[in-house]
PDB file of C-alpha atoms in Angstrom:
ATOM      1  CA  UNK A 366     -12.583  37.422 -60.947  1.00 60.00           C
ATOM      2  CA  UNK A 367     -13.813  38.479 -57.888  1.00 74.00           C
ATOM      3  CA  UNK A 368     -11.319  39.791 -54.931  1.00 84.00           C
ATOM      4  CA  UNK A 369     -11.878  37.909 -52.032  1.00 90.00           C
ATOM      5  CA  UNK A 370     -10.864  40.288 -48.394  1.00 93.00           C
ATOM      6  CA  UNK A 371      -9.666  38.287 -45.299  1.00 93.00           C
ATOM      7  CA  UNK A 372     -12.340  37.252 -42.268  1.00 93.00           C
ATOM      8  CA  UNK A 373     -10.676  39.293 -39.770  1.00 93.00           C
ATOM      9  CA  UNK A 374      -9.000  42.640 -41.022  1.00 94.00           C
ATOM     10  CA  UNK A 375     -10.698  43.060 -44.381  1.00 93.00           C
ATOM     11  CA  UNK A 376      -7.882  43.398 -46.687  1.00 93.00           C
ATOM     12  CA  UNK A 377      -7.743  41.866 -49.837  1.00 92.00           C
ATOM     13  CA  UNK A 378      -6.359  38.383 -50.488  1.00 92.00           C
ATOM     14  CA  UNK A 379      -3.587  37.055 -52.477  1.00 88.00           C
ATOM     15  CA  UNK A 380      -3.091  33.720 -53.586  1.00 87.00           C
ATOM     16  CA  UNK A 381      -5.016  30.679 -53.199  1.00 87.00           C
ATOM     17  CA  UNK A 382      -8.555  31.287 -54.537  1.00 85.00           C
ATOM     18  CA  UNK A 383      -9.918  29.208 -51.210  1.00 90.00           C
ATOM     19  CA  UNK A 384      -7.527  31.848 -48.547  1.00 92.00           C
ATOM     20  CA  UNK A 385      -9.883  33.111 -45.918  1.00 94.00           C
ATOM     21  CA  UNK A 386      -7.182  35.184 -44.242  1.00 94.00           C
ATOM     22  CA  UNK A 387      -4.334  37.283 -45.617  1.00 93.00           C
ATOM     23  CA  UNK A 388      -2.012  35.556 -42.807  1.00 94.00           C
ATOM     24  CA  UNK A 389      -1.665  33.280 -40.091  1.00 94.00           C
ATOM     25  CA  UNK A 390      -1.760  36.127 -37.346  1.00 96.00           C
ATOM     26  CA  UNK A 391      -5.347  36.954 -38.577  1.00 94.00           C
ATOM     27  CA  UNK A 392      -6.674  33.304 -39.096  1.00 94.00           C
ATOM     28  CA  UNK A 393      -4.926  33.198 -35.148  1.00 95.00           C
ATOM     29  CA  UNK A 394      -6.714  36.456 -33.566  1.00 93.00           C
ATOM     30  CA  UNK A 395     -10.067  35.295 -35.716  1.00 91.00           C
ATOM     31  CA  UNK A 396      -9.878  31.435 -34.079  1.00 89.00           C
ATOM     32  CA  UNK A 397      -8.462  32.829 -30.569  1.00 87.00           C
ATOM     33  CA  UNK A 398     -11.922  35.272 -30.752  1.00 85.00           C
ATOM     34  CA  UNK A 399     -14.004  32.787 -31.944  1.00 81.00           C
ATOM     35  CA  UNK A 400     -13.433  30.265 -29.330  1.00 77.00           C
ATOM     36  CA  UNK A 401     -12.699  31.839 -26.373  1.00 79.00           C
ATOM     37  CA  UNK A 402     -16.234  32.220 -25.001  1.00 74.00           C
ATOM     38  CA  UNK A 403     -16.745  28.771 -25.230  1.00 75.00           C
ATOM     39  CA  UNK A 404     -13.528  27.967 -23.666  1.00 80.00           C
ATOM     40  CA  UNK A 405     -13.960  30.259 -21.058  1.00 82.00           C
ATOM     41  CA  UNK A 406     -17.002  28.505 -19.489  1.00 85.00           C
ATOM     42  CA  UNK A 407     -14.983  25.197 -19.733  1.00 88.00           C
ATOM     43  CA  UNK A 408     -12.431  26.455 -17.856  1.00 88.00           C
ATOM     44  CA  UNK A 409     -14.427  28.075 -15.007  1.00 92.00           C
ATOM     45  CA  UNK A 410     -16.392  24.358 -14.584  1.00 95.00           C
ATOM     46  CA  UNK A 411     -13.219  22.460 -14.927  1.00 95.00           C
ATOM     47  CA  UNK A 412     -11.918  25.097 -12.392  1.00 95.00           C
ATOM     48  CA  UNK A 413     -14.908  24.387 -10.206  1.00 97.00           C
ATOM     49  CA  UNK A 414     -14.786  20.254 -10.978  1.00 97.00           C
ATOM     50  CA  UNK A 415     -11.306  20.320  -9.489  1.00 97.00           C
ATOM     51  CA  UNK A 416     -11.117  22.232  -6.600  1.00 97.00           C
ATOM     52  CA  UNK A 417     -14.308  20.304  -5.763  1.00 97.00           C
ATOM     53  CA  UNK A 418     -11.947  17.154  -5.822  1.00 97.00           C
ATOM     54  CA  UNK A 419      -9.129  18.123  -4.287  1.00 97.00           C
ATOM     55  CA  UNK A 420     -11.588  19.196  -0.897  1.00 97.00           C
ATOM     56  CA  UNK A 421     -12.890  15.887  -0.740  1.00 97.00           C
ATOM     57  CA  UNK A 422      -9.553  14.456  -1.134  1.00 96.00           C
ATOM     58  CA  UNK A 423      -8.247  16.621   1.392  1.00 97.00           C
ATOM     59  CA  UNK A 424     -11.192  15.828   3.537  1.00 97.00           C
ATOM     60  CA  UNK A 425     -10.721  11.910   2.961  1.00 96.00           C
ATOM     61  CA  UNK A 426      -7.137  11.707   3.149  1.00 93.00           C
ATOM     62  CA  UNK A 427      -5.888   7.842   3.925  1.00 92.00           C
ATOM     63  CA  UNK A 428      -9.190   6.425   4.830  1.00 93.00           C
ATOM     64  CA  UNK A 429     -11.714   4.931   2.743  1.00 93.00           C
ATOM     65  CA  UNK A 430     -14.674   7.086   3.992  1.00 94.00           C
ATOM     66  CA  UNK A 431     -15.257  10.164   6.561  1.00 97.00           C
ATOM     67  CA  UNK A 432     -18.215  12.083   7.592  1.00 97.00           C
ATOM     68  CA  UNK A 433     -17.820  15.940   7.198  1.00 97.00           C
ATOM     69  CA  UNK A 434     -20.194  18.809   8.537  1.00 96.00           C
ATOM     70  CA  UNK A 435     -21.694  20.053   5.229  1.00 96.00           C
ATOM     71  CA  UNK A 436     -21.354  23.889   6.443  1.00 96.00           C
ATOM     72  CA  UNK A 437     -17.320  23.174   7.186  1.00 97.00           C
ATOM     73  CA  UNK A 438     -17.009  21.595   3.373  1.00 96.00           C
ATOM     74  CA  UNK A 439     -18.945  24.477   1.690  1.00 96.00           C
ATOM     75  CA  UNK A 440     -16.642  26.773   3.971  1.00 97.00           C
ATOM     76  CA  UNK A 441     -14.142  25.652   2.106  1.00 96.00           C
ATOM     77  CA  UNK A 442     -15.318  26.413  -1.462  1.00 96.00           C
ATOM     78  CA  UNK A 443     -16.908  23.263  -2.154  1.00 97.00           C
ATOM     79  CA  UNK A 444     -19.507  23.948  -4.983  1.00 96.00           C
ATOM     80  CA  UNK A 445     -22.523  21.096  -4.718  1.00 94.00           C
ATOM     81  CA  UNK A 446     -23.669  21.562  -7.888  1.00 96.00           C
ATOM     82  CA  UNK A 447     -20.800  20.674  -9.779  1.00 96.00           C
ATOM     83  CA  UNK A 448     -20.074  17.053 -10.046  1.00 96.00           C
ATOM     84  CA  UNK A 449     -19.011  14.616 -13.121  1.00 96.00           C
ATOM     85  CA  UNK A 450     -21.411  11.819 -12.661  1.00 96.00           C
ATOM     86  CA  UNK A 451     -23.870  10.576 -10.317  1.00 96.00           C
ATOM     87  CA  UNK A 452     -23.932   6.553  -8.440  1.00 94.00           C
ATOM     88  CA  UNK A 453     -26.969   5.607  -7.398  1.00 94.00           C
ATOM     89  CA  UNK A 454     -26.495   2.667  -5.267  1.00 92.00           C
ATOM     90  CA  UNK A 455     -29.134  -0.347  -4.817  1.00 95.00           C
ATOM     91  CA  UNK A 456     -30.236   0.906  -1.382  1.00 93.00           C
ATOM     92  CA  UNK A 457     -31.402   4.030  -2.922  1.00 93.00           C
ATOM     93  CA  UNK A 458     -28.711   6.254  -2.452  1.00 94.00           C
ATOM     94  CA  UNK A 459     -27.396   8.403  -4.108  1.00 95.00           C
ATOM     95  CA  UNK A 460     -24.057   9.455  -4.397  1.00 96.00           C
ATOM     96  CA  UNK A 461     -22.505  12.399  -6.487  1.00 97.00           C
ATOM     97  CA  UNK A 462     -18.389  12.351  -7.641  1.00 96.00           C
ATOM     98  CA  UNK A 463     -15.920  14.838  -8.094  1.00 95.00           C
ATOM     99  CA  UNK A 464     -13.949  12.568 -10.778  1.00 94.00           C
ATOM    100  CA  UNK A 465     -12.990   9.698  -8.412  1.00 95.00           C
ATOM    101  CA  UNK A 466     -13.967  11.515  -4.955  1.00 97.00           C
ATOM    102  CA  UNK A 467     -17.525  11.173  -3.835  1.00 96.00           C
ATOM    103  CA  UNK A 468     -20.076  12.710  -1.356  1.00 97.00           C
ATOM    104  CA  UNK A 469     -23.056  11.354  -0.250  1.00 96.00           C
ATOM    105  CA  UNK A 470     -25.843  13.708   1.969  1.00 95.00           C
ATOM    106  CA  UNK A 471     -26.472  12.091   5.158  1.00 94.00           C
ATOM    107  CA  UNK A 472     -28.464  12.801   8.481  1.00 91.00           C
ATOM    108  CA  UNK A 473     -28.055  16.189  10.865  1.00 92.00           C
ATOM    109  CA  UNK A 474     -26.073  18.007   8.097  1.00 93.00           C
ATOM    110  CA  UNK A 475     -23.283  15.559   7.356  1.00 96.00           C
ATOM    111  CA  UNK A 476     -21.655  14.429   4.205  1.00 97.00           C
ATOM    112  CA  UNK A 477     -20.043  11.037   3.326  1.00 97.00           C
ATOM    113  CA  UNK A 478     -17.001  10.931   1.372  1.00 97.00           C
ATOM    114  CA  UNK A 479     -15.965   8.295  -0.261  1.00 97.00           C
ATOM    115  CA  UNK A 480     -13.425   6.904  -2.981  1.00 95.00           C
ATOM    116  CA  UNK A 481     -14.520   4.961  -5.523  1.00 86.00           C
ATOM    117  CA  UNK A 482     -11.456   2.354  -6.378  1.00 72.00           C
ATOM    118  CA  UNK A 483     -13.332   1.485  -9.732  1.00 67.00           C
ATOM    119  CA  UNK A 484     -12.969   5.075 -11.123  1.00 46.00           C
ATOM    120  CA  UNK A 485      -8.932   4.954 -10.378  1.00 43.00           C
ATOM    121  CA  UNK A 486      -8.747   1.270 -11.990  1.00 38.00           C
ATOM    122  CA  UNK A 487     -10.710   2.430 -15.407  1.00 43.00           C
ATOM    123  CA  UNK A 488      -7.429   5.602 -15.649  1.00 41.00           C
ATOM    124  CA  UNK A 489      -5.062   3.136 -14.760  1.00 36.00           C
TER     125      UNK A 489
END
């Protein structure tokens, strides 16, 4: 019978003939390694996704809508390229959301923001 050596430091395995590891701190480093690139650009997007939404909800406060200069919300950190969906509307518009918080590019360098009531009932 063959010996069978564990997927992260190489030494050989005892017990069950399917083991991949010798123990659960190398099947933990091996996983931890494995997936941390991946998880690491989730976490910079989700990173990005959020702060995105809490400067539009900072921006929008109480009311239902405000217009915002669009240098004053990128001076902020708000990242336009990061959004979860897109609304286009049946006037043609098109409006990207942070989550619930929304933005829509309007004339001389302003933004709309807007809450979309639909997006809180669906979590609710």
């Amino acid at each position: 019978m063959e010996e069978k050596t564990c997927s992260e430091c190489h030494r050989i395995i005892k017990g069950r003939s399917d083991k991949k590891f010798c123990d659960d701190n190398c099947r933990n480093v091996f996983n931890n390694r494995k997936n941390s690139n991946d998880e690491d650009v989730l976490r910079k997007i989700n990173r990005k996704l959020k702060r995105n939404r809490r400067i539009l909800e900072t921006f929008l406060g109480e009311e239902k809508m405000v217009k915002v200069n669009k240098v004053k919300l990128l001076s902020e950190g708000f990242s336009i390229d990061y959004h979860t969906h897109i609304l286009n509307t049946n006037k043609g518009q098109t409006y990207y959301f942070s989550y619930e918080y929304g933005f829509l590019e309007i004339e001389n360098g302003m933004m709309l923001i807007v809450k979309n009531s639909k997006e809180k009932q669906k979590t609710a």
